[in-house]
PDB file of C-alpha atoms in Angstrom:
ATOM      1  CA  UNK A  27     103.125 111.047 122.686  1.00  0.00           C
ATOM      2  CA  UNK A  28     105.336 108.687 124.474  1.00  0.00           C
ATOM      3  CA  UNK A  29     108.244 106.927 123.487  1.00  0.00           C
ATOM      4  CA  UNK A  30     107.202 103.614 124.070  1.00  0.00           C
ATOM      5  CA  UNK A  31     104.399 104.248 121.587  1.00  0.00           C
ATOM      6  CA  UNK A  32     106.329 105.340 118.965  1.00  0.00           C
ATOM      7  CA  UNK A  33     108.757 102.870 118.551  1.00  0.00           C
ATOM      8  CA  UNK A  34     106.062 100.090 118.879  1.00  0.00           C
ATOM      9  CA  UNK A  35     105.609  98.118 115.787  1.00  0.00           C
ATOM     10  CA  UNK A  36     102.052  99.089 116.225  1.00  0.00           C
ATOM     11  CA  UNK A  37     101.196 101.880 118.412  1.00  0.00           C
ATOM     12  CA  UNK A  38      98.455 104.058 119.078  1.00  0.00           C
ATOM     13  CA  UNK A  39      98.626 107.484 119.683  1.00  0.00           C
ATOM     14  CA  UNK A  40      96.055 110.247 120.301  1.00  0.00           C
ATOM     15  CA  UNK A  41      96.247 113.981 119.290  1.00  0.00           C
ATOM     16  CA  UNK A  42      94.535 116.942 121.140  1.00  0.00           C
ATOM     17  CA  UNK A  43      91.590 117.872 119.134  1.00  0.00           C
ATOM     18  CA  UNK A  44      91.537 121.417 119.519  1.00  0.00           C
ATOM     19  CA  UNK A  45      89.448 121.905 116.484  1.00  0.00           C
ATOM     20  CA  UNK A  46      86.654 119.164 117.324  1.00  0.00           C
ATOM     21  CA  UNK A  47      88.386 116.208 115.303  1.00  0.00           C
ATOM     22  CA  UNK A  48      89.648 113.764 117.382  1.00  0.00           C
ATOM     23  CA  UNK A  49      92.812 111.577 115.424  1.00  0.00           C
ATOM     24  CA  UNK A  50      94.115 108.145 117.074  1.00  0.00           C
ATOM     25  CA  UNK A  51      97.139 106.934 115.262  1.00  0.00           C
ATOM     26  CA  UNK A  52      98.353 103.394 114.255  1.00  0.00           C
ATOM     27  CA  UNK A  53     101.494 103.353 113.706  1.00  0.00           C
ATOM     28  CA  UNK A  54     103.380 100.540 111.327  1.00  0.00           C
ATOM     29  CA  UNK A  55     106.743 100.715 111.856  1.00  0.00           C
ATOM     30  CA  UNK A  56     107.314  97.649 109.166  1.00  0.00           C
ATOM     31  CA  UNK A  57     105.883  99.889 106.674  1.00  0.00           C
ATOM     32  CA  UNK A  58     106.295 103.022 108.245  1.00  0.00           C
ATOM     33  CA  UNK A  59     102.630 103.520 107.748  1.00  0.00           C
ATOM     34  CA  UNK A  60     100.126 105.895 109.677  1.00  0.00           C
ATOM     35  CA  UNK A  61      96.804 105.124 109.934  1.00  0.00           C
ATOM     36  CA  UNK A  62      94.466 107.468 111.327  1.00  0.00           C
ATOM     37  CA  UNK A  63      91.138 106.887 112.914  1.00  0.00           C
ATOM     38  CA  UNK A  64      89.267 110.758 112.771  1.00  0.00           C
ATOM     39  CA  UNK A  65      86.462 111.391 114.759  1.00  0.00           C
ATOM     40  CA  UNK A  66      83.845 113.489 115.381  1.00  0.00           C
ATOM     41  CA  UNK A  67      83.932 113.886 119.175  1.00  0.00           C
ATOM     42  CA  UNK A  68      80.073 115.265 119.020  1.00  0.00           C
ATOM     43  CA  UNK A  69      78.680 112.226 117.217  1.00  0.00           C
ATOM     44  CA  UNK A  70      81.235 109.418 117.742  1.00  0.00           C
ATOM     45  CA  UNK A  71      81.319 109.064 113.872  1.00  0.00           C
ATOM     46  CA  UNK A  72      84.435 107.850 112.548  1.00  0.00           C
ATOM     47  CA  UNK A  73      86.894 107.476 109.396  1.00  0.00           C
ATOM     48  CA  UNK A  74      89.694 105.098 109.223  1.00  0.00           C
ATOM     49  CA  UNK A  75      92.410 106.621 106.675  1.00  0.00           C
ATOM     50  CA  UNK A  76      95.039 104.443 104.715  1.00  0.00           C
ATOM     51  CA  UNK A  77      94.548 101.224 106.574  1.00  0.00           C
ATOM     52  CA  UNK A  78      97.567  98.821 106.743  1.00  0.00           C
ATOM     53  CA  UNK A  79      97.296  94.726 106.678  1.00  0.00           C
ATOM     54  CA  UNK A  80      99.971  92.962 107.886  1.00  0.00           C
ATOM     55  CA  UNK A  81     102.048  90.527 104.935  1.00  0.00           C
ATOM     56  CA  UNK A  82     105.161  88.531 105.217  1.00  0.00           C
ATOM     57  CA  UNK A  83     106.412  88.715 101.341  1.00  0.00           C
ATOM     58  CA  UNK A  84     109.356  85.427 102.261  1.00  0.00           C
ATOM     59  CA  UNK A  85     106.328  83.662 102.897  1.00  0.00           C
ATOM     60  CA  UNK A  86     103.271  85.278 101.511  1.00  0.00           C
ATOM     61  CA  UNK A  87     101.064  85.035 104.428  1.00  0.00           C
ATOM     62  CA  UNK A  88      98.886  87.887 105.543  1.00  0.00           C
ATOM     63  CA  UNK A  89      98.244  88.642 109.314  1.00  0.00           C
ATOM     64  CA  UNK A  90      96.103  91.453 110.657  1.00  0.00           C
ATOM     65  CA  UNK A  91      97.570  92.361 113.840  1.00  0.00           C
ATOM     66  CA  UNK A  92      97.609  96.296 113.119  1.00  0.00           C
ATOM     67  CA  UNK A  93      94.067  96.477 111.872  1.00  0.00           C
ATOM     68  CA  UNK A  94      92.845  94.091 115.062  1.00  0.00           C
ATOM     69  CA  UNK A  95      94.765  97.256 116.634  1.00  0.00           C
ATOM     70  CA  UNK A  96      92.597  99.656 114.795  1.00  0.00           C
ATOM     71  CA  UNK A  97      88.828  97.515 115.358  1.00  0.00           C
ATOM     72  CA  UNK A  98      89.748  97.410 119.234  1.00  0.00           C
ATOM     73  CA  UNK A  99      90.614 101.222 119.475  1.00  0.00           C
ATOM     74  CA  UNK A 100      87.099 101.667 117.707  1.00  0.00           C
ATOM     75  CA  UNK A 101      85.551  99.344 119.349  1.00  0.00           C
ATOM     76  CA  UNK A 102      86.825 100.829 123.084  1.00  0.00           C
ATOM     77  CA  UNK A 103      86.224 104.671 122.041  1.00  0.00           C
ATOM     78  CA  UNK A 104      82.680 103.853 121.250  1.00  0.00           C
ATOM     79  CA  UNK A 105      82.622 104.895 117.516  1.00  0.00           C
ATOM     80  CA  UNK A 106      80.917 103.986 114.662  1.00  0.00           C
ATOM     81  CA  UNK A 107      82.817 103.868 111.749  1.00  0.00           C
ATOM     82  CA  UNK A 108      80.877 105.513 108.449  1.00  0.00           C
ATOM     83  CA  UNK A 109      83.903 105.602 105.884  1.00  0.00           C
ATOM     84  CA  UNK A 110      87.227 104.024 105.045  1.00  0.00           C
ATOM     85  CA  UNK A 111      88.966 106.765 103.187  1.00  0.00           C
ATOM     86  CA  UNK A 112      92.308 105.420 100.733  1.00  0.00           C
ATOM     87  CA  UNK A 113      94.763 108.720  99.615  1.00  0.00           C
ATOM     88  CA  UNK A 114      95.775 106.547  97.194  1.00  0.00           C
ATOM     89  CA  UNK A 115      96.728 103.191  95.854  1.00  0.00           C
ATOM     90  CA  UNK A 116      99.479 102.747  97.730  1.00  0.00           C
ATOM     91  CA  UNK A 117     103.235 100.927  96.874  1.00  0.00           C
ATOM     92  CA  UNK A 118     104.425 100.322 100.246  1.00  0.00           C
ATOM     93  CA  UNK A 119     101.546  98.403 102.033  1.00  0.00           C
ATOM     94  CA  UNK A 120      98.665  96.483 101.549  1.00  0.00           C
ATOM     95  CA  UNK A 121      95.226  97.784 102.859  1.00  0.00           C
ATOM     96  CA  UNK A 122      92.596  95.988 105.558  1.00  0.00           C
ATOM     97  CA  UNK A 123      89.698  97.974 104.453  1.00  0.00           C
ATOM     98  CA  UNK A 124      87.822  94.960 103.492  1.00  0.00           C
ATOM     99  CA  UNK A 125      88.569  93.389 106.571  1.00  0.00           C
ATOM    100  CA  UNK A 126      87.772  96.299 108.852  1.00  0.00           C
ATOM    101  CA  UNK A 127      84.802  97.211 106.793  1.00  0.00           C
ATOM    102  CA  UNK A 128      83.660  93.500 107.347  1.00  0.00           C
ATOM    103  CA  UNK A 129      83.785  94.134 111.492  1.00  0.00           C
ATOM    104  CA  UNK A 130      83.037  97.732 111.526  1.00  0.00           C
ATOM    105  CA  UNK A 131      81.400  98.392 108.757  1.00  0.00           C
ATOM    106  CA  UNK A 132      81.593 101.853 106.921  1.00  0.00           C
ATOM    107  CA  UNK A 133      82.004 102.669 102.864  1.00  0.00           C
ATOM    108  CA  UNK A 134      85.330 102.546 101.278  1.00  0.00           C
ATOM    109  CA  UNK A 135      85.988 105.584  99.082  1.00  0.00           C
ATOM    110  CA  UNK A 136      88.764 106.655  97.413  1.00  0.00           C
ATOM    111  CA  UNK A 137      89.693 109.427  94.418  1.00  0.00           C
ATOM    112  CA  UNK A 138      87.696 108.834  90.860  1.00  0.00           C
ATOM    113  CA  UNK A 139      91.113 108.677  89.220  1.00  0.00           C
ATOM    114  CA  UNK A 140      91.748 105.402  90.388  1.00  0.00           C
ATOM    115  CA  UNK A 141      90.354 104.502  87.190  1.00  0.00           C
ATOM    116  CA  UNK A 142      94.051 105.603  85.864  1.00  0.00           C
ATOM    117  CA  UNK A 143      95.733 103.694  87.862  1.00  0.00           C
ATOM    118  CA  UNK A 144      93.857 100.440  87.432  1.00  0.00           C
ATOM    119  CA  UNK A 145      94.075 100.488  83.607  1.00  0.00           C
ATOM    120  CA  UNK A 146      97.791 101.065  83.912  1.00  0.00           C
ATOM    121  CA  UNK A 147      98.967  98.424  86.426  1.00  0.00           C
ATOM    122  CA  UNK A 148      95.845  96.262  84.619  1.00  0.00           C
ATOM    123  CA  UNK A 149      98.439  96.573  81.670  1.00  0.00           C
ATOM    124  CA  UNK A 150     101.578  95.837  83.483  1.00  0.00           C
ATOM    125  CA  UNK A 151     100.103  92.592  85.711  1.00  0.00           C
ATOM    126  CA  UNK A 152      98.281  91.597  82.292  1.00  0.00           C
ATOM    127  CA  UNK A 153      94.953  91.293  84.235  1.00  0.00           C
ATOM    128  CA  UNK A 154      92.417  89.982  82.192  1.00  0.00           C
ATOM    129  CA  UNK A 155      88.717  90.971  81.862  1.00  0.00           C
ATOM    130  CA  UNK A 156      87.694  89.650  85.021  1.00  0.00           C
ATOM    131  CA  UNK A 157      89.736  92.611  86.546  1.00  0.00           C
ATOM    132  CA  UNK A 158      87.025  95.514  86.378  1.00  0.00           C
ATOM    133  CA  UNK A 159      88.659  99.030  85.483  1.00  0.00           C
ATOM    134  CA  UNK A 160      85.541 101.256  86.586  1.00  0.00           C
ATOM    135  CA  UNK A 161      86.341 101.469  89.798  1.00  0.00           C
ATOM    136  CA  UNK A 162      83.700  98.995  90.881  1.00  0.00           C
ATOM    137  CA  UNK A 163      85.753  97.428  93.613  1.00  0.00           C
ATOM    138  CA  UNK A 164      85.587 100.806  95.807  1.00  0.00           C
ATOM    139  CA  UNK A 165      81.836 101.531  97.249  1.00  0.00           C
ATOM    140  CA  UNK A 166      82.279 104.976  96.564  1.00  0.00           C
ATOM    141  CA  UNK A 167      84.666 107.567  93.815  1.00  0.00           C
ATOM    142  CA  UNK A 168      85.177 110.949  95.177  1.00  0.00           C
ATOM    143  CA  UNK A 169      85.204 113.802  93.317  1.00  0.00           C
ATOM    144  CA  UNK A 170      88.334 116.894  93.604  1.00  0.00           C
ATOM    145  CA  UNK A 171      85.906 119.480  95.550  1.00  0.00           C
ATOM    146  CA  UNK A 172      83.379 117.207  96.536  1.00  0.00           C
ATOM    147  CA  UNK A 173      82.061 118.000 100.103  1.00  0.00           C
ATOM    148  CA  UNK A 174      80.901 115.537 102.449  1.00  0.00           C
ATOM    149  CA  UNK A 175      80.523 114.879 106.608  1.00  0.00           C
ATOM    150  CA  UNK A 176      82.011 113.148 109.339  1.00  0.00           C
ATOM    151  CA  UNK A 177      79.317 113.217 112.073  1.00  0.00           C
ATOM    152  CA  UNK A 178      78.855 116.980 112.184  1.00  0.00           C
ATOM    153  CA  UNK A 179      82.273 117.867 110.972  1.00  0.00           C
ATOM    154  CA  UNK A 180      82.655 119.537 107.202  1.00  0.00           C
ATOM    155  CA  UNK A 181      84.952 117.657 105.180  1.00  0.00           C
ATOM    156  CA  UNK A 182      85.756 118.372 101.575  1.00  0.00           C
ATOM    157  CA  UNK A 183      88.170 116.069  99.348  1.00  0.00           C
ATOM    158  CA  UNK A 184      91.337 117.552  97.035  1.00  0.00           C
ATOM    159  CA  UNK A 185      92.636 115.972  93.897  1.00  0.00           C
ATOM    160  CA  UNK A 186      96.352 116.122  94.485  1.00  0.00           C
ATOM    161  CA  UNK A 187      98.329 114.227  91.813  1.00  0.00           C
ATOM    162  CA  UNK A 188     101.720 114.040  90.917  1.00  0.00           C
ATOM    163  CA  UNK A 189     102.938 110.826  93.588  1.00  0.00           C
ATOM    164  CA  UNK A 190     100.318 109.289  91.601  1.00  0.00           C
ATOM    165  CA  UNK A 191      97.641 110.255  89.609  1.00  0.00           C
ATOM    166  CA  UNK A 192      94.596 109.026  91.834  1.00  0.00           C
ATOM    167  CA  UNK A 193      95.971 111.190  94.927  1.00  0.00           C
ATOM    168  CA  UNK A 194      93.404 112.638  97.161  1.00  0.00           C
ATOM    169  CA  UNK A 195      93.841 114.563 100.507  1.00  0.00           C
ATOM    170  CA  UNK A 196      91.249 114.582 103.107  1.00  0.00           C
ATOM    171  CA  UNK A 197      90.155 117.940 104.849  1.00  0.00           C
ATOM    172  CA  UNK A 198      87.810 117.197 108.115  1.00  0.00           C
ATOM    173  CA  UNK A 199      87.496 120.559 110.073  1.00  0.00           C
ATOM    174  CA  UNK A 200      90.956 122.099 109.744  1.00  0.00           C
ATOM    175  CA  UNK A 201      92.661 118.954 110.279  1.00  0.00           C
ATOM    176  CA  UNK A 202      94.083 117.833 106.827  1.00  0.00           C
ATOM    177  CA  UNK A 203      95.248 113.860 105.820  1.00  0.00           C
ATOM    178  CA  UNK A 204      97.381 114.398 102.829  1.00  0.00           C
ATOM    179  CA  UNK A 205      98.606 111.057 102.061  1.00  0.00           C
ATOM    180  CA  UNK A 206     102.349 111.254 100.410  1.00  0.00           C
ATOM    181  CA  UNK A 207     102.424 114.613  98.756  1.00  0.00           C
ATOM    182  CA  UNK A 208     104.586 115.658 101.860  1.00  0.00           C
ATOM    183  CA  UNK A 209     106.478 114.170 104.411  1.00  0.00           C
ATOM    184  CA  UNK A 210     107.535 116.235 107.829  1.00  0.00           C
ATOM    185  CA  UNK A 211     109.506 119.358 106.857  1.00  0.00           C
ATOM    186  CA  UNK A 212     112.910 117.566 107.614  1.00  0.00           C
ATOM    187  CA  UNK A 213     112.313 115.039 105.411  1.00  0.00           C
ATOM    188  CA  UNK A 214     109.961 116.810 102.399  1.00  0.00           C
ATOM    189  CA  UNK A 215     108.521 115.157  99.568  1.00  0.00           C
ATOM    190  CA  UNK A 216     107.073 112.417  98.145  1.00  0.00           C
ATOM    191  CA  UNK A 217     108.658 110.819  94.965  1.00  0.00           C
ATOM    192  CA  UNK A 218     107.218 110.913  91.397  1.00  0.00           C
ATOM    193  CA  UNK A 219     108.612 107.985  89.401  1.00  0.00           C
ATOM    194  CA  UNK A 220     106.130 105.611  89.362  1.00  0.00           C
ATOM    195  CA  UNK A 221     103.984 104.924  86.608  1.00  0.00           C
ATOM    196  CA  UNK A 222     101.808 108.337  86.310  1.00  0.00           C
ATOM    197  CA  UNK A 223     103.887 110.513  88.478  1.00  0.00           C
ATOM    198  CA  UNK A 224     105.065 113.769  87.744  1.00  0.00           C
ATOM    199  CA  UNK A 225     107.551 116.529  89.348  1.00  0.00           C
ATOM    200  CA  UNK A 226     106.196 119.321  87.874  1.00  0.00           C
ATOM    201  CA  UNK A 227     102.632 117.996  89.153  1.00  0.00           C
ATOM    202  CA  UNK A 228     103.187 116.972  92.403  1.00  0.00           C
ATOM    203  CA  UNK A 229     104.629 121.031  92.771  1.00  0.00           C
ATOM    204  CA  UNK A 230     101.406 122.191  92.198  1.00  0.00           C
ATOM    205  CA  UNK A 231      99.468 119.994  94.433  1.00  0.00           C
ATOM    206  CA  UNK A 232     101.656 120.820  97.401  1.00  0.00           C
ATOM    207  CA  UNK A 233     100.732 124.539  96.384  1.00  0.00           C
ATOM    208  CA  UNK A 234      97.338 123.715  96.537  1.00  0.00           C
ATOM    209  CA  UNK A 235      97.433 122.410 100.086  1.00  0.00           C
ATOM    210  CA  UNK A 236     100.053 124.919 101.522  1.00  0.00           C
ATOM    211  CA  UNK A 237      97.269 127.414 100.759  1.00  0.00           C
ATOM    212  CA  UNK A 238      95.545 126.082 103.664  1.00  0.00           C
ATOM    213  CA  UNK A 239      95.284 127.911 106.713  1.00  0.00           C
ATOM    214  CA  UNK A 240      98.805 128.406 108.484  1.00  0.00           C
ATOM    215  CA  UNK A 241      97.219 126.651 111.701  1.00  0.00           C
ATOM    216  CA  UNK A 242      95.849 123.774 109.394  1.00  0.00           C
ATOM    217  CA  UNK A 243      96.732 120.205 111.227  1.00  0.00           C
ATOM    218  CA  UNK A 244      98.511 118.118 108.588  1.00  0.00           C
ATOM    219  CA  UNK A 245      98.555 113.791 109.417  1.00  0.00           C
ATOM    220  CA  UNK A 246     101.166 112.359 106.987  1.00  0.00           C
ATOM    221  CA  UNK A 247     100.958 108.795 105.956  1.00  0.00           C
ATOM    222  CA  UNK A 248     104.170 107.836 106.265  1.00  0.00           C
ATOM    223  CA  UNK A 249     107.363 108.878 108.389  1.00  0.00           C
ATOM    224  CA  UNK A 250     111.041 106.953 107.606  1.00  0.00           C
ATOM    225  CA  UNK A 251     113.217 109.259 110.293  1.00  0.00           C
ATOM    226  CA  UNK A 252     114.549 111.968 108.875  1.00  0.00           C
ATOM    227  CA  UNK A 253     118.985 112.155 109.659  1.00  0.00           C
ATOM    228  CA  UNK A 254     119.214 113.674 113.533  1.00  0.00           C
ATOM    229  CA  UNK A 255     115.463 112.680 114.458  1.00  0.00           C
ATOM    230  CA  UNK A 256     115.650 109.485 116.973  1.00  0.00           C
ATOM    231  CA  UNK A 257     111.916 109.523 116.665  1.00  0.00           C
ATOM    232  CA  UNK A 258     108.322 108.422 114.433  1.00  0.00           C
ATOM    233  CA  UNK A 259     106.483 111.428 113.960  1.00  0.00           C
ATOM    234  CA  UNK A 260     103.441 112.052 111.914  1.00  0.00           C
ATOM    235  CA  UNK A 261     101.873 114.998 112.658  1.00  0.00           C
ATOM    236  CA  UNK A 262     102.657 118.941 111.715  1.00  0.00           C
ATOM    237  CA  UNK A 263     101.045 121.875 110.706  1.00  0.00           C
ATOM    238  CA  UNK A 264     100.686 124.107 106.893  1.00  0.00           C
ATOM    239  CA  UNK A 265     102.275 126.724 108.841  1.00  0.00           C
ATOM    240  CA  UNK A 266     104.974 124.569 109.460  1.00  0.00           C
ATOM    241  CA  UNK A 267     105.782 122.791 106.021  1.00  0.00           C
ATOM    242  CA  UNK A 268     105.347 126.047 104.272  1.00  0.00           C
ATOM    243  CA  UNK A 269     108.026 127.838 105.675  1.00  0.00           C
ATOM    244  CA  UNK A 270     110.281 124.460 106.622  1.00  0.00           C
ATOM    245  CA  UNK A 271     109.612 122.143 104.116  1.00  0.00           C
ATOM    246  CA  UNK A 272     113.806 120.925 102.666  1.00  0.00           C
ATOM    247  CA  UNK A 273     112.653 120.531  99.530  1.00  0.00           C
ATOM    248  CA  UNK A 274     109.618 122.888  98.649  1.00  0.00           C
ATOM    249  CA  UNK A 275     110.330 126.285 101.085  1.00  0.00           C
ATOM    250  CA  UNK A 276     109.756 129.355  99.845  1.00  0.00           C
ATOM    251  CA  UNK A 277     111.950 130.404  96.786  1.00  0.00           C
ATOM    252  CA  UNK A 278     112.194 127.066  95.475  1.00  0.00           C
ATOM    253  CA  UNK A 279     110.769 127.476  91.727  1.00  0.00           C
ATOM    254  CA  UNK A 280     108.751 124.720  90.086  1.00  0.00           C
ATOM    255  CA  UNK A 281     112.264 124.235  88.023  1.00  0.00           C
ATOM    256  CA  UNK A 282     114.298 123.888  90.920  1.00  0.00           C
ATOM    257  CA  UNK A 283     111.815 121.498  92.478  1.00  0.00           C
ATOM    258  CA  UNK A 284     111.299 119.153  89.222  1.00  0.00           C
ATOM    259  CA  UNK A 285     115.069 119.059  88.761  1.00  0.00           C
ATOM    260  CA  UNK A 286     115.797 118.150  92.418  1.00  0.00           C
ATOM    261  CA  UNK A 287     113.095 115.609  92.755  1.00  0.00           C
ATOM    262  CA  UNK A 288     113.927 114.087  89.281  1.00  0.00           C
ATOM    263  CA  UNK A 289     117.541 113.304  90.340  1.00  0.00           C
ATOM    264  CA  UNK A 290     116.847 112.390  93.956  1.00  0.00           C
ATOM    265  CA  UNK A 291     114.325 109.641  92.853  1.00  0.00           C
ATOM    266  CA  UNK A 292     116.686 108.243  90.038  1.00  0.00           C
ATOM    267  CA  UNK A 293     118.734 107.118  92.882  1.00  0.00           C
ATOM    268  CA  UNK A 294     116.093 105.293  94.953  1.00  0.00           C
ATOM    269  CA  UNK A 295     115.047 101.573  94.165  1.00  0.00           C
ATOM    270  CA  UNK A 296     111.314 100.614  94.071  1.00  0.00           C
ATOM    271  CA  UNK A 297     109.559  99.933  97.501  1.00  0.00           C
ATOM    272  CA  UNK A 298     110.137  96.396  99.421  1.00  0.00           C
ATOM    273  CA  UNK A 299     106.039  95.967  98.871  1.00  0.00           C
ATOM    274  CA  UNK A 300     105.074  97.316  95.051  1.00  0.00           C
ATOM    275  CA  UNK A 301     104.011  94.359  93.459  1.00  0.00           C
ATOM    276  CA  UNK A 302     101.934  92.924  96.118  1.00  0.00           C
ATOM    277  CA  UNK A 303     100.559  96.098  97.138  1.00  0.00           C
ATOM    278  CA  UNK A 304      99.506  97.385  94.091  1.00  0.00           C
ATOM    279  CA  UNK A 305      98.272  94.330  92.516  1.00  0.00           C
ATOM    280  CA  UNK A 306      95.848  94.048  95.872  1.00  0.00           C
ATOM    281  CA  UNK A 307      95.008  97.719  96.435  1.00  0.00           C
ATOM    282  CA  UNK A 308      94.000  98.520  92.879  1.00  0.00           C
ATOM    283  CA  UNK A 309      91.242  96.041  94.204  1.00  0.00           C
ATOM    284  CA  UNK A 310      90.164  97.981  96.871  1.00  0.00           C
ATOM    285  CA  UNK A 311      91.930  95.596  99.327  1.00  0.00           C
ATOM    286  CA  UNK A 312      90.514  92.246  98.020  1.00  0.00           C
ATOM    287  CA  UNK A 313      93.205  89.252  97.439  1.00  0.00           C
ATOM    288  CA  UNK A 314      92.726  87.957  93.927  1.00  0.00           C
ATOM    289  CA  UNK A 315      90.236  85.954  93.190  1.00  0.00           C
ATOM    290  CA  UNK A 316      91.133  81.754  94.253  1.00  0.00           C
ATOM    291  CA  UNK A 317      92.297  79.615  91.177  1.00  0.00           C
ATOM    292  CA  UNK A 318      91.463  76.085  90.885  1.00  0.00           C
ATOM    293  CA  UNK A 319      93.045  74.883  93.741  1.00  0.00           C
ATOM    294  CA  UNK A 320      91.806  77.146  95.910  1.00  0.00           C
ATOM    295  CA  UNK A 321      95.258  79.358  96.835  1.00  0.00           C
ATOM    296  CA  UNK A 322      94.878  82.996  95.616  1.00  0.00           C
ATOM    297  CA  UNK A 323      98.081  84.175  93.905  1.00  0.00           C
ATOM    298  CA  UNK A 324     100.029  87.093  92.974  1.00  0.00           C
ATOM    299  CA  UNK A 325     101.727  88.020  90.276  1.00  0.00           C
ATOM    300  CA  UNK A 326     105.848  88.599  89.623  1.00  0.00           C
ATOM    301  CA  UNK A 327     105.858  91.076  86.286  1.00  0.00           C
ATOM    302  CA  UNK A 328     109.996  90.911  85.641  1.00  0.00           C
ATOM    303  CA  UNK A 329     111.730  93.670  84.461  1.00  0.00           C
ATOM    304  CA  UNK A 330     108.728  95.798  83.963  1.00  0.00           C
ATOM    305  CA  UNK A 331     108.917  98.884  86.392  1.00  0.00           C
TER     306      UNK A 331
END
């Protein structure tokens, strides 16, 4: 991976694919969001994972720029995109999966316990009835254990909660997407103290996936820099987190861990893009509905989280 492509606001980035799946990386450094394209070398089938559209919140416009980044990688590579897979509902940016489902087509699909997550933040934005809480704005819920394909890759999908409760982490071949449980070993974890999110949980889930394969590729969502790294990476291994994770190496108990992330995440204020991006991805990417005057809005909940 070069440098120039790292440090781009958006740039793309190919791993080797020693295992079949093919990953291309879009990189948002505003958000410090990955998104991953995986692919199925063998069929040229395709899933685009944690999508990121572009918003200004000074002026509330929305621009596409990284997902146009995304449809002309797709569109250059020769794939065919079958599903748009969400780890989560994210706090930190909003996603394009409408908009790249609407020029690339593909299902969206994320965890069944989004249903959680929409009746709490339904609460907290006082959404009214028109704001469905089944789930209905996703094409597809996914099950912890259910299997599926990519092409003629296995894939299976893991409930991992404790970030949040909908979590999900995506394993195609042994290539895993884990969303924000972890972060690369220098910088470990993800935090728990939004609404739903729990220490003692999240300690578990990472469990579940460090019992992957030691060889196991691991694509993180996000990366911020960890102190001493000059560089955006994105990319490690189970092997790797397992034994050099800072927060969650071996010997740390589940008390240690709770205590340490439970301090650490008192100290940290709420992410630059909560409000917009939750109120937007608990819709499965949709802007609210248009109000009489035809401007969609979004709402400013104060002193509520």
């Amino acid at each position: 991976m070069t440098d120039r492509a790292l440090k781009a606001a958006c740039g793309i980035v190919e791993a080797a694919a020693p295992s079949g799946v093919r990953v291309h990386t879009v990189f948002d450094e505003a958000t410090f969001t990955a998104t991953h394209i995986a692919s199925d070398p063998a069929t040229g089938k395709a899933a685009i994972i944690d999508s990121v559209l572009d918003f200004d919140p000074a002026s509330g416009r929305t621009s596409t720029d990284c997902a146009d980044q995304v449809i002309a990688y797709v569109e250059a590579a020769g794939l065919t995109v079958e599903m748009h897979l969400e780890t989560h509902v994210h706090a930190d940016h909003l996603s394009a999966a409408p908009y790249l489902q609407e020029h690339l087509g593909g299902t969206l699909a994320i965890g069944r316990d989004i249903l959680t997550v929409q009746s709490v933040f339904g609460k907290i934005f006082n959404e009214g009835p028109a704001f469905a809480r089944d789930g209905s704005q996703f094409d597809h819920l996914l099950e912890d254990g259910e299997r599926f394909r990519l092409g003629s890759l296995d894939a299976i999908a893991l409930h991992v909660p404790g970030h949040t409760p909908a979590d999900m982490a995506y394993v195609i071949g042994d290539t895993a997407f884990i969303g924000d449980t972890l972060f690369m070993p220098d910088y470990g974890t993800a935090r728990v103290d939004f609404p739903g999110g729990d220490a003692r949980t999240l300690y578990r889930s990472i469990y579940r996936l460090l019992a992957l394969p030691d060889q196991t590729r691991v694509f993180l969502c996000h990366d911020y820099k960890a102190p001493g790294r000059d560089r955006f990476v994105w990319e490690t291994t189970i092997g790797q987190e397992r034994r050099d994770n800072v927060h969650i190496h071996p010997g740390i108990t589940e008390d240690a861990f709770a205590a340490m992330r439970e301090a650490r995440d008192a100290t940290l204020g709420m992410p630059r893009l909560i409000l917009p991006s939750i109120q937007i991805n608990m819709r499965g990417g949709h802007l609210p509905e248009p109000e009489d005057n035809g401007t969609r809005y979004l709402k400013l909940p104060l002193n509520s989280l």
